[in-house]
């Protein structure tokens, strides 16, 4: 058996990852119910992950529950996501590349004026939905990034082109 903390960039959020909680009495639950991190921290159970491969699957002990929670968005991680846990100041407009402004999802050019960066699209989508924006950001297509420059040629920040549900922009 291997330890998740010994594998750099362990893919906790891999869609095919299978998690198993093994309680002290030997009871196994998959997927683990809510609160698994607390039970692991208290020693009432252990958390394992099966990382499936093409020819074999490997079993890992999740020995750093904080990393597990941060990767799955249960615990906020500004280093990994690039996003502080605050209400973002955002400037946005429909992208010049948008060819169908009546579509369900449209391209939106977004600038985070608060200084945050989008390193984790799912984390940004969650924050955008929960905050005053109420945006429904598509997380399956990725994000396009471009650098903005001021009139004097200095770097002003980043502009992200996102797919957002048109109705949530209102």
mmCIF file of C-alpha atoms in Angstrom:
data_model
loop_
_atom_site.group_PDB
_atom_site.id
_atom_site.type_symbol
_atom_site.label_atom_id
_atom_site.label_comp_id
_atom_site.label_asym_id
_atom_site.label_seq_id
_atom_site.Cartn_x
_atom_site.Cartn_y
_atom_site.Cartn_z
ATOM 1 C CA UNK A 1 0.000 0.000 0.000
ATOM 2 C CA UNK A 2 1.128 3.516 -0.742
ATOM 3 C CA UNK A 3 0.488 6.865 0.921
ATOM 4 C CA UNK A 4 -1.231 9.691 -0.960
ATOM 5 C CA UNK A 5 1.045 12.270 0.692
ATOM 6 C CA UNK A 6 4.090 10.536 -0.873
ATOM 7 C CA UNK A 7 2.711 11.023 -4.392
ATOM 8 C CA UNK A 8 3.243 14.578 -5.625
ATOM 9 C CA UNK A 9 0.065 16.043 -7.145
ATOM 10 C CA UNK A 10 -2.080 13.106 -6.073
ATOM 11 C CA UNK A 11 -5.273 13.402 -8.204
ATOM 12 C CA UNK A 12 -7.842 13.498 -5.401
ATOM 13 C CA UNK A 13 -10.495 14.920 -7.735
ATOM 14 C CA UNK A 14 -9.974 12.378 -10.525
ATOM 15 C CA UNK A 15 -13.462 11.368 -11.670
ATOM 16 C CA UNK A 16 -12.587 7.650 -11.634
ATOM 17 C CA UNK A 17 -11.041 7.709 -8.143
ATOM 18 C CA UNK A 18 -12.828 5.341 -5.750
ATOM 19 C CA UNK A 19 -12.795 6.226 -2.041
ATOM 20 C CA UNK A 20 -13.331 3.682 0.732
ATOM 21 C CA UNK A 21 -13.854 4.383 4.401
ATOM 22 C CA UNK A 22 -12.932 1.513 6.699
ATOM 23 C CA UNK A 23 -14.255 1.924 10.245
ATOM 24 C CA UNK A 24 -12.447 0.595 13.301
ATOM 25 C CA UNK A 25 -14.953 -2.291 13.453
ATOM 26 C CA UNK A 26 -14.131 -3.285 9.839
ATOM 27 C CA UNK A 27 -17.255 -1.807 8.249
ATOM 28 C CA UNK A 28 -16.551 -0.515 4.715
ATOM 29 C CA UNK A 29 -18.447 2.314 3.027
ATOM 30 C CA UNK A 30 -17.958 3.571 -0.503
ATOM 31 C CA UNK A 31 -18.330 6.386 -1.184
ATOM 32 C CA UNK A 32 -17.699 7.583 2.346
ATOM 33 C CA UNK A 33 -20.602 9.542 3.861
ATOM 34 C CA UNK A 34 -20.264 13.189 4.888
ATOM 35 C CA UNK A 35 -18.021 13.774 7.862
ATOM 36 C CA UNK A 36 -15.389 11.229 6.868
ATOM 37 C CA UNK A 37 -12.536 13.658 7.573
ATOM 38 C CA UNK A 38 -13.659 14.099 11.175
ATOM 39 C CA UNK A 39 -13.876 10.346 11.703
ATOM 40 C CA UNK A 40 -10.401 9.878 10.200
ATOM 41 C CA UNK A 41 -8.951 12.671 12.366
ATOM 42 C CA UNK A 42 -10.438 11.120 15.515
ATOM 43 C CA UNK A 43 -9.089 7.657 14.599
ATOM 44 C CA UNK A 44 -12.549 6.105 14.230
ATOM 45 C CA UNK A 45 -11.836 5.121 10.614
ATOM 46 C CA UNK A 46 -9.311 5.176 7.791
ATOM 47 C CA UNK A 47 -9.772 6.582 4.321
ATOM 48 C CA UNK A 48 -8.389 4.815 1.250
ATOM 49 C CA UNK A 49 -8.388 5.642 -2.442
ATOM 50 C CA UNK A 50 -8.231 3.216 -5.325
ATOM 51 C CA UNK A 51 -6.516 4.898 -8.270
ATOM 52 C CA UNK A 52 -7.524 2.924 -11.346
ATOM 53 C CA UNK A 53 -5.006 2.468 -14.103
ATOM 54 C CA UNK A 54 -5.020 0.838 -17.512
ATOM 55 C CA UNK A 55 -3.499 -2.459 -16.395
ATOM 56 C CA UNK A 56 -3.781 -2.297 -12.607
ATOM 57 C CA UNK A 57 -5.269 -0.233 -9.824
ATOM 58 C CA UNK A 58 -3.290 1.051 -6.845
ATOM 59 C CA UNK A 59 -4.492 1.409 -3.266
ATOM 60 C CA UNK A 60 -3.508 4.519 -1.334
ATOM 61 C CA UNK A 61 -4.020 5.494 2.282
ATOM 62 C CA UNK A 62 -5.244 9.077 2.510
ATOM 63 C CA UNK A 63 -2.898 10.144 5.283
ATOM 64 C CA UNK A 64 -3.409 13.917 4.942
ATOM 65 C CA UNK A 65 -7.117 14.599 5.248
ATOM 66 C CA UNK A 66 -6.543 18.350 4.816
ATOM 67 C CA UNK A 67 -5.117 17.759 1.317
ATOM 68 C CA UNK A 68 -8.118 15.551 0.529
ATOM 69 C CA UNK A 69 -10.578 18.244 1.680
ATOM 70 C CA UNK A 70 -8.751 21.052 -0.141
ATOM 71 C CA UNK A 71 -8.607 19.131 -3.421
ATOM 72 C CA UNK A 72 -12.323 18.308 -3.265
ATOM 73 C CA UNK A 73 -13.280 21.870 -2.333
ATOM 74 C CA UNK A 74 -14.506 20.960 1.143
ATOM 75 C CA UNK A 75 -11.813 23.161 2.671
ATOM 76 C CA UNK A 76 -10.788 26.399 0.914
ATOM 77 C CA UNK A 77 -7.202 26.488 -0.410
ATOM 78 C CA UNK A 78 -6.145 29.885 -1.840
ATOM 79 C CA UNK A 79 -2.744 28.569 -2.955
ATOM 80 C CA UNK A 80 -4.210 25.766 -5.091
ATOM 81 C CA UNK A 81 -7.214 27.715 -6.393
ATOM 82 C CA UNK A 82 -5.670 31.191 -6.747
ATOM 83 C CA UNK A 83 -8.829 32.545 -5.099
ATOM 84 C CA UNK A 84 -9.157 34.248 -1.757
ATOM 85 C CA UNK A 85 -12.261 33.499 0.267
ATOM 86 C CA UNK A 86 -13.967 36.866 -0.232
ATOM 87 C CA UNK A 87 -16.505 38.506 -2.514
ATOM 88 C CA UNK A 88 -14.690 39.001 -5.782
ATOM 89 C CA UNK A 89 -14.727 42.344 -7.566
ATOM 90 C CA UNK A 90 -15.418 41.370 -11.159
ATOM 91 C CA UNK A 91 -15.632 43.225 -14.453
ATOM 92 C CA UNK A 92 -17.189 41.343 -17.340
ATOM 93 C CA UNK A 93 -18.651 41.660 -20.798
ATOM 94 C CA UNK A 94 -19.824 39.289 -23.492
ATOM 95 C CA UNK A 95 -16.803 38.101 -25.414
ATOM 96 C CA UNK A 96 -16.148 39.578 -28.834
ATOM 97 C CA UNK A 97 -15.853 35.946 -29.985
ATOM 98 C CA UNK A 98 -19.442 35.169 -28.948
ATOM 99 C CA UNK A 99 -21.312 34.183 -32.106
ATOM 100 C CA UNK A 100 -24.632 33.155 -30.559
ATOM 101 C CA UNK A 101 -25.608 35.581 -27.760
ATOM 102 C CA UNK A 102 -29.009 33.874 -27.440
ATOM 103 C CA UNK A 103 -27.491 30.457 -26.648
ATOM 104 C CA UNK A 104 -27.954 28.787 -23.270
ATOM 105 C CA UNK A 105 -24.247 29.289 -22.467
ATOM 106 C CA UNK A 106 -22.279 32.294 -23.729
ATOM 107 C CA UNK A 107 -18.608 33.282 -23.675
ATOM 108 C CA UNK A 108 -17.933 35.984 -21.084
ATOM 109 C CA UNK A 109 -14.658 37.906 -20.754
ATOM 110 C CA UNK A 110 -14.069 38.233 -17.018
ATOM 111 C CA UNK A 111 -11.477 40.208 -15.068
ATOM 112 C CA UNK A 112 -10.975 39.696 -11.344
ATOM 113 C CA UNK A 113 -10.296 43.240 -10.155
ATOM 114 C CA UNK A 114 -9.628 41.976 -6.615
ATOM 115 C CA UNK A 115 -6.276 40.457 -7.662
ATOM 116 C CA UNK A 116 -7.315 36.796 -7.525
ATOM 117 C CA UNK A 117 -6.431 34.311 -10.258
ATOM 118 C CA UNK A 118 -8.479 31.376 -11.514
ATOM 119 C CA UNK A 119 -6.293 28.292 -11.083
ATOM 120 C CA UNK A 120 -9.222 25.991 -10.288
ATOM 121 C CA UNK A 121 -12.283 26.561 -12.459
ATOM 122 C CA UNK A 122 -14.562 24.439 -10.270
ATOM 123 C CA UNK A 123 -13.626 26.468 -7.179
ATOM 124 C CA UNK A 124 -14.305 29.731 -9.038
ATOM 125 C CA UNK A 125 -17.615 28.393 -10.359
ATOM 126 C CA UNK A 126 -18.662 27.473 -6.820
ATOM 127 C CA UNK A 127 -17.705 30.905 -5.473
ATOM 128 C CA UNK A 128 -19.372 32.744 -8.385
ATOM 129 C CA UNK A 129 -22.594 30.817 -7.811
ATOM 130 C CA UNK A 130 -22.584 31.375 -4.024
ATOM 131 C CA UNK A 131 -21.658 35.053 -4.100
ATOM 132 C CA UNK A 132 -23.739 37.958 -5.298
ATOM 133 C CA UNK A 133 -22.979 37.076 -8.911
ATOM 134 C CA UNK A 134 -25.165 33.995 -8.939
ATOM 135 C CA UNK A 135 -23.400 32.885 -12.114
ATOM 136 C CA UNK A 136 -23.675 29.334 -13.390
ATOM 137 C CA UNK A 137 -20.173 28.777 -14.843
ATOM 138 C CA UNK A 138 -19.583 25.736 -17.063
ATOM 139 C CA UNK A 139 -16.675 23.687 -15.714
ATOM 140 C CA UNK A 140 -16.347 21.094 -18.478
ATOM 141 C CA UNK A 141 -14.834 23.219 -21.230
ATOM 142 C CA UNK A 142 -11.965 24.845 -19.398
ATOM 143 C CA UNK A 143 -10.998 28.486 -19.357
ATOM 144 C CA UNK A 144 -9.057 30.698 -21.757
ATOM 145 C CA UNK A 145 -6.689 33.304 -20.324
ATOM 146 C CA UNK A 146 -5.214 36.444 -21.857
ATOM 147 C CA UNK A 147 -2.993 39.162 -20.390
ATOM 148 C CA UNK A 148 -4.292 42.759 -20.271
ATOM 149 C CA UNK A 149 -1.871 45.626 -20.740
ATOM 150 C CA UNK A 150 -2.396 49.292 -19.870
ATOM 151 C CA UNK A 151 -1.857 52.215 -22.262
ATOM 152 C CA UNK A 152 1.696 52.563 -20.920
ATOM 153 C CA UNK A 153 2.457 48.902 -21.736
ATOM 154 C CA UNK A 154 2.452 47.640 -18.151
ATOM 155 C CA UNK A 155 0.709 44.407 -17.297
ATOM 156 C CA UNK A 156 -2.717 45.154 -15.790
ATOM 157 C CA UNK A 157 -3.901 41.631 -15.020
ATOM 158 C CA UNK A 158 -5.571 38.646 -16.597
ATOM 159 C CA UNK A 159 -8.804 38.288 -18.518
ATOM 160 C CA UNK A 160 -10.536 34.917 -18.418
ATOM 161 C CA UNK A 161 -12.971 33.782 -21.081
ATOM 162 C CA UNK A 162 -15.551 31.549 -19.422
ATOM 163 C CA UNK A 163 -18.748 29.817 -20.508
ATOM 164 C CA UNK A 164 -21.592 31.110 -18.355
ATOM 165 C CA UNK A 165 -25.296 30.257 -18.439
ATOM 166 C CA UNK A 166 -26.838 33.311 -20.097
ATOM 167 C CA UNK A 167 -29.843 33.459 -17.747
ATOM 168 C CA UNK A 168 -27.557 33.611 -14.688
ATOM 169 C CA UNK A 169 -25.945 36.832 -15.994
ATOM 170 C CA UNK A 170 -29.108 38.870 -15.457
#
